[in-house]
Tab-separated table of C-alpha atoms and ligand atoms in Angstrom:
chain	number	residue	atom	x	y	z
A	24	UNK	CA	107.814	76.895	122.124
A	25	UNK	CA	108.238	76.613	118.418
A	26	UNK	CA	106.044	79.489	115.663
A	27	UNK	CA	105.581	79.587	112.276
A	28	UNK	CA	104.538	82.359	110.351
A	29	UNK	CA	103.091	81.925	107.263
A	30	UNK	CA	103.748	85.140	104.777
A	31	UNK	CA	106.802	87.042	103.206
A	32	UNK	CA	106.091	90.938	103.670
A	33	UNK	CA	106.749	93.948	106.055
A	34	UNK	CA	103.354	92.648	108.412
A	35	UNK	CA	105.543	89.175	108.127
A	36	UNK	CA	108.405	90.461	109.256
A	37	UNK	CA	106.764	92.881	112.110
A	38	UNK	CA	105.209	89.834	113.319
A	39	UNK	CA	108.189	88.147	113.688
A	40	UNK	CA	110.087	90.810	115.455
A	41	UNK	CA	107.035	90.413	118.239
A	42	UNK	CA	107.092	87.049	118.420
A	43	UNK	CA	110.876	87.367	119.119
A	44	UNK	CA	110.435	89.387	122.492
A	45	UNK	CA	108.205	86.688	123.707
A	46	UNK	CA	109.789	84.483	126.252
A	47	UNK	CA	107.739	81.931	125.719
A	48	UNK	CA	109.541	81.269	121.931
A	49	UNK	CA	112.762	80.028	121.182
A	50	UNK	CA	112.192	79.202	117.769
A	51	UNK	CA	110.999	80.908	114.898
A	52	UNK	CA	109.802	79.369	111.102
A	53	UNK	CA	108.969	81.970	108.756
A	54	UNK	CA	107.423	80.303	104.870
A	55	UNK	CA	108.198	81.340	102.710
A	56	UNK	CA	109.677	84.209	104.532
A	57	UNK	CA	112.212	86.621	102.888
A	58	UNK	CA	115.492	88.089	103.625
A	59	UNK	CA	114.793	90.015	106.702
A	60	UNK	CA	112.560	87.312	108.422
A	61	UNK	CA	115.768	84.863	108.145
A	62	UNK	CA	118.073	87.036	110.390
A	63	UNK	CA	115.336	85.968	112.954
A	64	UNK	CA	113.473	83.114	111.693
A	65	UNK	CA	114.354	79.796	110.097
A	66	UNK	CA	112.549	80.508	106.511
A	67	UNK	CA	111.010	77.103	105.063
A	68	UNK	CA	110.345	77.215	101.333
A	69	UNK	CA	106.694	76.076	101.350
A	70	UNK	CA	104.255	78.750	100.070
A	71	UNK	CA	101.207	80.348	101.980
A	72	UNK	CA	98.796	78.199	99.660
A	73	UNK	CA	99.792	74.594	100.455
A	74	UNK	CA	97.763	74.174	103.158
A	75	UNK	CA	98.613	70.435	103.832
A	76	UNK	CA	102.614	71.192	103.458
A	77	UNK	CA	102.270	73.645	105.812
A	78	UNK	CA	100.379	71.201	108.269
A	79	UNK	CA	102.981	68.617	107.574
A	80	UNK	CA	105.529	70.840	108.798
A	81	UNK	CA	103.811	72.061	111.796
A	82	UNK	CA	103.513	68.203	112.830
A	83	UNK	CA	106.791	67.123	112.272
A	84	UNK	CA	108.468	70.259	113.639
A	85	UNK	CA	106.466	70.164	116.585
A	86	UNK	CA	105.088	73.665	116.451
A	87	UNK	CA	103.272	74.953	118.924
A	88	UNK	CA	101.261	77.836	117.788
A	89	UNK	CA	101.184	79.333	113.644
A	90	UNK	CA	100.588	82.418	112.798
A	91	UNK	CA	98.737	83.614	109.867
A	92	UNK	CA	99.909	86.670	108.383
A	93	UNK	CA	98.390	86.802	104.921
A	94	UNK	CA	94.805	87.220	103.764
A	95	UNK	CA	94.443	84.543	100.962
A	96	UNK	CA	95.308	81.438	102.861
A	97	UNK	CA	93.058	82.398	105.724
A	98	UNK	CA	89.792	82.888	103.055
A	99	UNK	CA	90.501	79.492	101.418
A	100	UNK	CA	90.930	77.960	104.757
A	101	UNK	CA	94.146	77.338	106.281
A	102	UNK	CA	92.941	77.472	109.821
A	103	UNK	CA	90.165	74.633	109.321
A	104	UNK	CA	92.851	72.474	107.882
A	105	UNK	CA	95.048	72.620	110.774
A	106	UNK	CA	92.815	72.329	113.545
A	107	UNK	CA	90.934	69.284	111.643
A	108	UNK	CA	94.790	68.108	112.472
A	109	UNK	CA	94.605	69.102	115.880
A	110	UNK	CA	97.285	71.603	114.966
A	111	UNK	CA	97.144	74.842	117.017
A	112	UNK	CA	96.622	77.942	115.005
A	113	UNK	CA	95.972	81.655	115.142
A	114	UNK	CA	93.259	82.866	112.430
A	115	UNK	CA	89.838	83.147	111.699
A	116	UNK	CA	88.326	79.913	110.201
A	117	UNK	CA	87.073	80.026	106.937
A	118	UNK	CA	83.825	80.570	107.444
A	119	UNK	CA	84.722	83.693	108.910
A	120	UNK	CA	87.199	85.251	107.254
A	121	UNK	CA	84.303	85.729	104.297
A	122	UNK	CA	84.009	88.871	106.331
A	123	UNK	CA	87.315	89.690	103.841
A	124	UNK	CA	86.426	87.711	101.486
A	125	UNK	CA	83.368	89.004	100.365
A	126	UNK	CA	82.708	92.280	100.392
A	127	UNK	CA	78.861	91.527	99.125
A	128	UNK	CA	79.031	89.420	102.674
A	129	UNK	CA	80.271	92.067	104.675
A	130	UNK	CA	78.365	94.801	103.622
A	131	UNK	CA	74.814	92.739	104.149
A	132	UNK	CA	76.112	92.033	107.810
A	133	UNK	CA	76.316	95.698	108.313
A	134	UNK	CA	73.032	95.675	106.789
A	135	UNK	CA	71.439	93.766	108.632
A	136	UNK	CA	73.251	94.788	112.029
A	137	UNK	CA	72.778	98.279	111.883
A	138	UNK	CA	76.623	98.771	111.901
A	139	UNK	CA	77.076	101.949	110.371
A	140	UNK	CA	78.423	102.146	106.751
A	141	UNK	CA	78.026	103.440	103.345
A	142	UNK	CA	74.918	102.758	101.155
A	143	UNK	CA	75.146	100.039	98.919
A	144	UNK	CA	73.425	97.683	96.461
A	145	UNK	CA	74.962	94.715	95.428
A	146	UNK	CA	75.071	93.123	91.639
A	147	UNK	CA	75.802	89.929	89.810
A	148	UNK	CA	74.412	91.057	86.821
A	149	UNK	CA	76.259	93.369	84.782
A	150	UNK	CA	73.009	95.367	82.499
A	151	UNK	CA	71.340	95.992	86.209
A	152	UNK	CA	74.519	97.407	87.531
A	153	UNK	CA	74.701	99.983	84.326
A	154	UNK	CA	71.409	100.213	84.677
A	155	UNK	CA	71.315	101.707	88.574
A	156	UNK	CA	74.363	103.680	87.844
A	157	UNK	CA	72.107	106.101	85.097
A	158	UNK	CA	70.240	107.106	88.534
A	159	UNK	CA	73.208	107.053	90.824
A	160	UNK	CA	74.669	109.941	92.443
A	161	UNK	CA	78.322	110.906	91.333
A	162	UNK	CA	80.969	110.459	92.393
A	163	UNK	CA	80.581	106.435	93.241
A	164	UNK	CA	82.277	103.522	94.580
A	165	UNK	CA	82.649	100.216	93.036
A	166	UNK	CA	84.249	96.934	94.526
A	167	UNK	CA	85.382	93.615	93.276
A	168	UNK	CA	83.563	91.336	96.027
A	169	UNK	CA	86.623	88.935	96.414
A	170	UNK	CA	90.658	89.591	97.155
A	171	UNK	CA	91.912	91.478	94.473
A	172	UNK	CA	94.947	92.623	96.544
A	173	UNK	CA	93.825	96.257	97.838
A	174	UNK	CA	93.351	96.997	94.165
A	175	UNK	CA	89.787	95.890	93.042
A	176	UNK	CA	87.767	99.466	94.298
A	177	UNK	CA	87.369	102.409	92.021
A	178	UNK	CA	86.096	105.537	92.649
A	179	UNK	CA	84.532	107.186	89.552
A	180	UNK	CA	83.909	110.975	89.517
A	181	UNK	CA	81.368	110.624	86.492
A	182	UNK	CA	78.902	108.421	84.712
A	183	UNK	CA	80.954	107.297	82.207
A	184	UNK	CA	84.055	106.360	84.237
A	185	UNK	CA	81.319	104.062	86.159
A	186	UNK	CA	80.523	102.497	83.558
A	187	UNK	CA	83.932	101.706	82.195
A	188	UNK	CA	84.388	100.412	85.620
A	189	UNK	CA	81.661	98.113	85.675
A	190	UNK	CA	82.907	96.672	82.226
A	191	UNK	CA	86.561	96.447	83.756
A	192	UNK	CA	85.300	94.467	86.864
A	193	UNK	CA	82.571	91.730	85.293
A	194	UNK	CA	82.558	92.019	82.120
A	195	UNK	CA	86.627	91.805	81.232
A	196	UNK	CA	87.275	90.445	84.688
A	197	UNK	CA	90.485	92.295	85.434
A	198	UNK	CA	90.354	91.032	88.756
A	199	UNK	CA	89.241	87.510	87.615
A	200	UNK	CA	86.082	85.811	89.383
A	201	UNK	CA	86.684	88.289	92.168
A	202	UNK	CA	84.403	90.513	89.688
A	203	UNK	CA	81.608	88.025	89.601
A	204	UNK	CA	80.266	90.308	92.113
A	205	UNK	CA	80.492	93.933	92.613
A	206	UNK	CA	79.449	96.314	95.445
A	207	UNK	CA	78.293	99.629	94.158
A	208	UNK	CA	78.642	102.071	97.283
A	209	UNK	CA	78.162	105.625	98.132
A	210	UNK	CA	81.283	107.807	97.812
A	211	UNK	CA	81.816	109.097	101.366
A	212	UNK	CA	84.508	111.700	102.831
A	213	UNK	CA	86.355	112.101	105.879
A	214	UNK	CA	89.660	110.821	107.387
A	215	UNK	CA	90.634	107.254	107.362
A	216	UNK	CA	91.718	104.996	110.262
A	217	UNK	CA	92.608	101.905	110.666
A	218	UNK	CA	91.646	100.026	113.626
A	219	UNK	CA	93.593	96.539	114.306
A	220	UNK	CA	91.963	94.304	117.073
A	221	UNK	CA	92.433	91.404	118.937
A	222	UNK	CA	89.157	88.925	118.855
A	223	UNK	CA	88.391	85.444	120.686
A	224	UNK	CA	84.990	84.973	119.310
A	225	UNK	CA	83.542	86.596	121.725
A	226	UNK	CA	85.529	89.478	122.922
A	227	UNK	CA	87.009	91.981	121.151
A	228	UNK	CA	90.151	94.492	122.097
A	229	UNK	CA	91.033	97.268	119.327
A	230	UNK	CA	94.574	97.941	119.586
A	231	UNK	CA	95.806	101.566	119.087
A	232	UNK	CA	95.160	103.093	115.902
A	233	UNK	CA	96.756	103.848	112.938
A	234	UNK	CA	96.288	105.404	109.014
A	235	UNK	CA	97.650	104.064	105.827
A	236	UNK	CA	98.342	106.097	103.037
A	237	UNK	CA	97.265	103.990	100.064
A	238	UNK	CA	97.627	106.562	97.003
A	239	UNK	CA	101.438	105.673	94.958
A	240	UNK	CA	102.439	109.631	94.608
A	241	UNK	CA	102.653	112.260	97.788
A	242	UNK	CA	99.115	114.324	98.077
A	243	UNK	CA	97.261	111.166	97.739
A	244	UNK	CA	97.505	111.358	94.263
A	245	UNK	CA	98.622	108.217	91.864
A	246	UNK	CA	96.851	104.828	91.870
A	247	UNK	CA	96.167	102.369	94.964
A	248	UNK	CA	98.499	100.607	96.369
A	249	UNK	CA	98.972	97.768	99.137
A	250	UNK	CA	100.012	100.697	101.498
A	251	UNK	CA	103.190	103.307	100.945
A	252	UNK	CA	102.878	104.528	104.546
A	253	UNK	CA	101.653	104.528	108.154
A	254	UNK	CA	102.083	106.313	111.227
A	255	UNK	CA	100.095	105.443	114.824
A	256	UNK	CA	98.295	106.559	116.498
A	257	UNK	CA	96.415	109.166	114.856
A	258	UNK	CA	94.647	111.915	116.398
A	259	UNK	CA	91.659	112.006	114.723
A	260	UNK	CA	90.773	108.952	116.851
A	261	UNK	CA	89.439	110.499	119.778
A	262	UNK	CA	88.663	109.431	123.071
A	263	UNK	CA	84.776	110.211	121.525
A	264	UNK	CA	85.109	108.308	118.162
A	265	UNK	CA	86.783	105.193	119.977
A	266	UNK	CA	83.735	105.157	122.189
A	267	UNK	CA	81.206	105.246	119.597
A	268	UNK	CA	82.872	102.517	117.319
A	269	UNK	CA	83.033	100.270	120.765
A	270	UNK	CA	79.634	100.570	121.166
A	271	UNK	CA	78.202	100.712	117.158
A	272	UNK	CA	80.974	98.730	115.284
A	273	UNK	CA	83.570	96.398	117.255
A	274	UNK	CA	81.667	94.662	119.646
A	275	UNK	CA	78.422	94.527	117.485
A	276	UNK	CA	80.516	93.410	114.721
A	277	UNK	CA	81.612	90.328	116.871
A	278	UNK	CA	78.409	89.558	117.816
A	279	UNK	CA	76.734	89.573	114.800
A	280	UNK	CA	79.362	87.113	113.648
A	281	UNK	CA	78.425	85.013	116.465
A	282	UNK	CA	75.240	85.069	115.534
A	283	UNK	CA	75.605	84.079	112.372
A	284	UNK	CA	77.435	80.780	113.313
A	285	UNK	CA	80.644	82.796	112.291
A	286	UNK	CA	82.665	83.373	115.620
A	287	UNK	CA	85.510	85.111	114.315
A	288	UNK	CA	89.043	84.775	116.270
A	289	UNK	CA	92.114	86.502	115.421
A	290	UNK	CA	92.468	90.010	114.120
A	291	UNK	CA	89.341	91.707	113.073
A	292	UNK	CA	91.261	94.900	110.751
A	293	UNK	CA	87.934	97.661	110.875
A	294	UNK	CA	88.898	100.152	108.271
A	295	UNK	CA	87.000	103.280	109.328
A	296	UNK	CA	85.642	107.083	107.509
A	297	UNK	CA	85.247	109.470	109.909
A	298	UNK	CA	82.512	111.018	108.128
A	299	UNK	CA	80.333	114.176	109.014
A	300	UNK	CA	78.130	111.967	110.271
A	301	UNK	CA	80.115	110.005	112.645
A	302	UNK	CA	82.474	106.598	111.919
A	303	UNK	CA	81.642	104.284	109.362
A	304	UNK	CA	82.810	101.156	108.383
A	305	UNK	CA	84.914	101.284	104.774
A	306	UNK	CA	85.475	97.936	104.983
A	307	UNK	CA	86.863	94.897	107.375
A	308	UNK	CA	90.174	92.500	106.791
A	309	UNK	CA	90.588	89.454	108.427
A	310	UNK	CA	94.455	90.221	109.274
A	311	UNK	CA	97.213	92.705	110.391
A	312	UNK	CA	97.254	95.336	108.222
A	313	UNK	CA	100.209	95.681	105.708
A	314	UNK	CA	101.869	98.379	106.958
A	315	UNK	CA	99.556	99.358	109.822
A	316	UNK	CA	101.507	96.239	111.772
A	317	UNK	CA	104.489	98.124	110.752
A	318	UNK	CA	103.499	101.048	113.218
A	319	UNK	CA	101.004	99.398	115.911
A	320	UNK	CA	102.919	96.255	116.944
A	321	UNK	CA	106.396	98.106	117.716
A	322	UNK	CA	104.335	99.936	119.934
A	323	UNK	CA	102.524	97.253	121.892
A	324	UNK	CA	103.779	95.864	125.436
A	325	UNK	CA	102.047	92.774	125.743
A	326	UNK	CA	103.728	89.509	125.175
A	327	UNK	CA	101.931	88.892	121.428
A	328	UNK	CA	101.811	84.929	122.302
A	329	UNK	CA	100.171	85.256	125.659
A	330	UNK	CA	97.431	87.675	123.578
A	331	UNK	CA	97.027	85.228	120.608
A	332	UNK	CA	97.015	82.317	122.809
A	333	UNK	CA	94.177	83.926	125.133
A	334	UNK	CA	91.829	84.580	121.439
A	335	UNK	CA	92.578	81.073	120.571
A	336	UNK	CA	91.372	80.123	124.518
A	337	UNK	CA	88.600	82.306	124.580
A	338	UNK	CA	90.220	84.384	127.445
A	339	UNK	CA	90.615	87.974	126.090
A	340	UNK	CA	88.547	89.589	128.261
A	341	UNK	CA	91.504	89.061	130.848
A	342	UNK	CA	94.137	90.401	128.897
A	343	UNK	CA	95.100	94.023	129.482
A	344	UNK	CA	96.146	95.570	126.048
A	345	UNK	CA	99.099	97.973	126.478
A	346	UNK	CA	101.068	100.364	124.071
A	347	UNK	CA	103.505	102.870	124.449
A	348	UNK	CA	102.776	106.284	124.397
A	349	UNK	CA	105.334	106.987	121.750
A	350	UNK	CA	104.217	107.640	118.199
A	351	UNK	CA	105.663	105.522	114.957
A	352	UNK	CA	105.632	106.439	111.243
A	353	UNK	CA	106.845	104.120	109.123
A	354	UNK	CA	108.103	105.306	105.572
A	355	UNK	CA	107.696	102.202	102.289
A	356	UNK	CA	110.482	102.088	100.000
A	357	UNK	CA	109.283	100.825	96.790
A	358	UNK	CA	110.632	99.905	93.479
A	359	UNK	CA	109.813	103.586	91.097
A	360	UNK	CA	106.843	102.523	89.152
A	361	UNK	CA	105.137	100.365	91.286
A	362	UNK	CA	102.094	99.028	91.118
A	363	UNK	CA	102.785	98.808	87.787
A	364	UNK	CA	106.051	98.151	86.090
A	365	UNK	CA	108.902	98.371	87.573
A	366	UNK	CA	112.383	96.450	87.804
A	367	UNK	CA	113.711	93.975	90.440
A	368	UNK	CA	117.039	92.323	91.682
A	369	UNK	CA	118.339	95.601	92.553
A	370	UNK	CA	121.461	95.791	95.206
A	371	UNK	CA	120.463	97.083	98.524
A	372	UNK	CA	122.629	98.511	100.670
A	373	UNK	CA	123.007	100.336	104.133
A	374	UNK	CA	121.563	97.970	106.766
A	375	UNK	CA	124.435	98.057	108.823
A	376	UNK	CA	123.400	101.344	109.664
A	377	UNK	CA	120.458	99.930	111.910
A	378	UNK	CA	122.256	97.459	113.700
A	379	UNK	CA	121.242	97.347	117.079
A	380	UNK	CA	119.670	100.735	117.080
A	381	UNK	CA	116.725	101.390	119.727
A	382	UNK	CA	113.299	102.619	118.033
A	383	UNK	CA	114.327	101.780	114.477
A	384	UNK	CA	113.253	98.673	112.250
A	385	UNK	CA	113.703	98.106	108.732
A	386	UNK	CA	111.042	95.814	107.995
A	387	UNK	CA	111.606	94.091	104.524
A	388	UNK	CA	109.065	93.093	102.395
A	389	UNK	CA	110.040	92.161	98.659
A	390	UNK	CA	113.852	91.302	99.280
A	391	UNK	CA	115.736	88.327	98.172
A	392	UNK	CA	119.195	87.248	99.559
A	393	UNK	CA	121.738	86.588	96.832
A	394	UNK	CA	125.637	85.419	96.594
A	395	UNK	CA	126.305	89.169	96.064
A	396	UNK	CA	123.546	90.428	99.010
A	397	UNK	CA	120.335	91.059	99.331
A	398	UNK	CA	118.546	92.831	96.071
A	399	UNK	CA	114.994	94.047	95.273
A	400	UNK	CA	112.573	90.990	94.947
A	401	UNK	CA	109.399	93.112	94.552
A	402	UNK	CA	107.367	96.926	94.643
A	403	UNK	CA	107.405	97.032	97.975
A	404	UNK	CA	110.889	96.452	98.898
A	405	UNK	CA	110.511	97.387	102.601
A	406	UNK	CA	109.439	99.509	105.384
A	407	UNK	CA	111.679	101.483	107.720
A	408	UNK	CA	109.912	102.316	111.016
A	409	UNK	CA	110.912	104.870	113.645
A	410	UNK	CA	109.513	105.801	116.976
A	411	UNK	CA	109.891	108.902	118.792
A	412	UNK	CA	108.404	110.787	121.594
A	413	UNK	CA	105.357	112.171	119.259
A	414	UNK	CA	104.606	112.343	115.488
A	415	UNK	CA	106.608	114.517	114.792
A	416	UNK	CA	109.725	113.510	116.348
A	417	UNK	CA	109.042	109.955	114.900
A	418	UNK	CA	108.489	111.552	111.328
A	419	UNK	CA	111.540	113.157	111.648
A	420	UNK	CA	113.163	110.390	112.572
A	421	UNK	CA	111.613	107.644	110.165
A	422	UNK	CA	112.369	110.109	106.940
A	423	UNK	CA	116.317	110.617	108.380
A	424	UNK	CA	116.971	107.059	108.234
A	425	UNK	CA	115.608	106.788	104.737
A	426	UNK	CA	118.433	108.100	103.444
A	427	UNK	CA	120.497	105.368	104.646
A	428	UNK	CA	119.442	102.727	102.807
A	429	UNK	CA	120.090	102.912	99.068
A	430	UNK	CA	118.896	100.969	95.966
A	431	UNK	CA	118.655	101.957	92.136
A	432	UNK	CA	115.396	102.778	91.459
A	433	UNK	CA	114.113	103.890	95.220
A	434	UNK	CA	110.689	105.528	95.448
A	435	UNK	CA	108.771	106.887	98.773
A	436	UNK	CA	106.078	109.315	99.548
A	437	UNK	CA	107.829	111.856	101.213
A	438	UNK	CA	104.483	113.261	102.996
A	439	UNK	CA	103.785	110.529	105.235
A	440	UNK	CA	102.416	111.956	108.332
A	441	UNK	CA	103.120	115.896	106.978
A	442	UNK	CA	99.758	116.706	107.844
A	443	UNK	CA	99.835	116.410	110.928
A	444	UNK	CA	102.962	117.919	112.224
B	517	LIG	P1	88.798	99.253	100.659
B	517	LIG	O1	89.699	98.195	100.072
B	517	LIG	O2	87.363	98.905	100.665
B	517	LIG	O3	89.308	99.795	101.973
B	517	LIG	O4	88.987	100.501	99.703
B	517	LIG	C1	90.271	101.024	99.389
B	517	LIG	C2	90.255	102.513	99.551
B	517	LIG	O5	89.269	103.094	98.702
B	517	LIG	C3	89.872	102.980	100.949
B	517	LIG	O6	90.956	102.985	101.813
B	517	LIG	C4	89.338	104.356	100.660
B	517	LIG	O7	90.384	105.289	100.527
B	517	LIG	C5	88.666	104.199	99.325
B	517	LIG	N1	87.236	103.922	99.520
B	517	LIG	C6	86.638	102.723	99.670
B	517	LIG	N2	85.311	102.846	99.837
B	517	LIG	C7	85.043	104.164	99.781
B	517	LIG	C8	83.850	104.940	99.883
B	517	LIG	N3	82.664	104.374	100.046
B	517	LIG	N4	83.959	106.279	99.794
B	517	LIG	C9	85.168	106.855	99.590
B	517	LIG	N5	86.313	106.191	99.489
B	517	LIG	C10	86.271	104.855	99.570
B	518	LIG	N1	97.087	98.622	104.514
B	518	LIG	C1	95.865	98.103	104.104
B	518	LIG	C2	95.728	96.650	104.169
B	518	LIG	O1	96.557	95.962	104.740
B	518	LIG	O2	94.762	96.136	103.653
């Protein structure tokens, strides 16, 4: 069978290395792709956002299942323009991937569900949101309802920061209309996991879990970022708090989707506080995480067609989800200043180190080939992965082969995972 994968980052490129085990492909499209992906994967120069290209190419190519890495196509619809072509695809349809579209959306189906999450109110208008926030409790939470890549929350400590925040989200519309609406939500604290799983409408299997680290600078300090680190699994996801958010948050979450007229197949991403007062939902995605795939699918056994085809079928239930019990961390490099300035086309070098190596991947994210190699393309330039027999062995071994690989202006956290071991 012939895949394409639509995206050009790390998740991309993780997804691709999956689909490659499978012996049920023998030919891989990546679009746009980037310089990794191609070692594996035909890449087709058609962006994420023309749907119809995309669909053209599928037909003529004769692909037999595409793969949706990326969140925006998926929210404006890329899976209801395929299968209006008959086209076989693995996504949620539009109607419900709102569940990452909109955070307003999501957080009134936890409303109304009784899945547990923080407090909220929702606004459209910006007086009654500064108004609220002179009774609100500090610190706060406030979110951009639309995509506003990973950046569009703040947390404000005080009053005034709130307030400036409001202004920066709907009044000077920093995110554009993804400000029209804002979520204002009670601050919450615990640890954060991120839960990945498989979902056929009706069925839902969490994979094993993992935890970002979504701060720029090491002690979570520095702005927000896509994601500068990741190991799996973590073990503050115990055998007791994976039972509770079976019972309270995946499988109601897919049935309250149902009920809605949403059915929502693919890859339900629950981001999840362990709070004092037990798990609570942060928020949901409607994708692989970017870099949680970087750590969870390295570790999973299953043949990743066989599972996407059975969500697509409506057959999970008979799937038995398998990962290894070895632990992965996975260490970003990233252009120094990002996510804000920084500079590109930078010369990479040191891949030959990896070649062939057992529980290393160097997943690249913003690279571009060139007639002189491949260079920087981007702030995350890629993610190098390692497994080992636990965390700490995988640490050790993820943050060793950093020092392989070698551009000009290379930035990492060097704590990911350092709590732990
Ligand atoms: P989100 O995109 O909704 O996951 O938010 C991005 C990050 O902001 C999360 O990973 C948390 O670290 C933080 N965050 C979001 N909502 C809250 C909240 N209610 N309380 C505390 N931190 C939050
Ligand atoms: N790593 C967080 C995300 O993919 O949204």
């Amino acid at each position: 069978m012939k895949v394409l994968i639509v995206g050009s980052g790390g998740r991309e490129h993780a997804i691709a290395v999956s689909v490659a085990k499978s012996s049920q492909v023998d030919k891989i499209y990546c679009a746009p792709g980037n310089a990794g992906i191609a070692r594996i994967a035909e890449c087709v120069d058609i962006t994420a956002m023309e749907f119809e290209k995309l669909a053209d190419f599928a037909e003529k190519n004769e692909i037999g299942l595409t793969i949706i890495g990326m969140d925006d196509p998926l929210v404006g619809g890329i899976v209801d323009v395929f299968e209006k072509r008959g086209l076989r695809i693995f996504g949620p349809r539009k109607k419900a991937a709102i569940i990452e579209g909109s955070k307003a959306f999501s957080k009134d189906l936890m409303k109304k569900y009784g899945i547990p999450t923080a407090e909220y109110e929702n606004f459209t208008n910006p007086e009654e949101a500064l108004a609220y926030l002179e009774t609100a409790k500090m610190p706060i939470v406030l979110k951009a309802d639309g995509l506003a890549l990973g950046k569009g929350v703040l947390i404000c400590n005080t009053l005034e920061e709130a307030k400036a925040g409001v202004r920066t989200l709907m009044l000077d519309k920093q995110f554009g209309d993804a400000g029209n609406t804002i979520v204002i939500e009670e601050y919450m604290t615990g640890h954060e996991v991120s839960v990945l799983c498989y979902c056929d409408g009706t069925h839902i299997k969490p994979m094993t879990s993992a935890q970002d680290h979504k701060r720029a600078k090491d002690g979570d300090k520095g702005l927000n970022t896509g994601g500068m680190g990741t190991f799996s699994p973590t073990p503050f996801y115990t055998d007791e708090v994976k039972k509770f958010c079976e019972e309270k948050i995946y499988q109601p979450t897919m049935d309250a989707m149902k009920a809605e007229g949403r059915d929502f197949v693919g890859i339900l991403f629950v981001g999840l506080m362990l709070t004092e007062a037990g798990p609570k939902v942060l928020e949901y995605n409607a994708r692989f995480g970017d870099p949680e795939a970087q750590v969870v699918l390295p570790r999973m056994k299953n043949d990743v067609i066989e599972v996407m085809n059975a969500c697509i079928d409506g057959t999970l239930d008979t799937v038995d989800l398998q990962f290894e019990d070895k632990a992965a961390v996975c260490v970003v490099l990233a252009s120094d200043g990002y996510p804000e300035h920084y500079e590109k086309g930078k010369l990479i070098t040191g891949w030959d180190h990896f070649d062939g190596m057992e529980d290393y991947y160097v997943f690249h994210a913003g690279t571009k080939q060139t007639k002189d190699g491949i260079v920087t393309n981007g702030g995350r330039v890629l993610g190098v992965t390692a497994k080992g027999a636990d965390l700490k062995e995988a640490r050790k071994k993820a943050y060793e082969a950093v020092k392989y690989i070698n551009f000009e202006n290379k930035y990492m956290r060097t704590d990911i995972g350092k709590e732990l071991v």
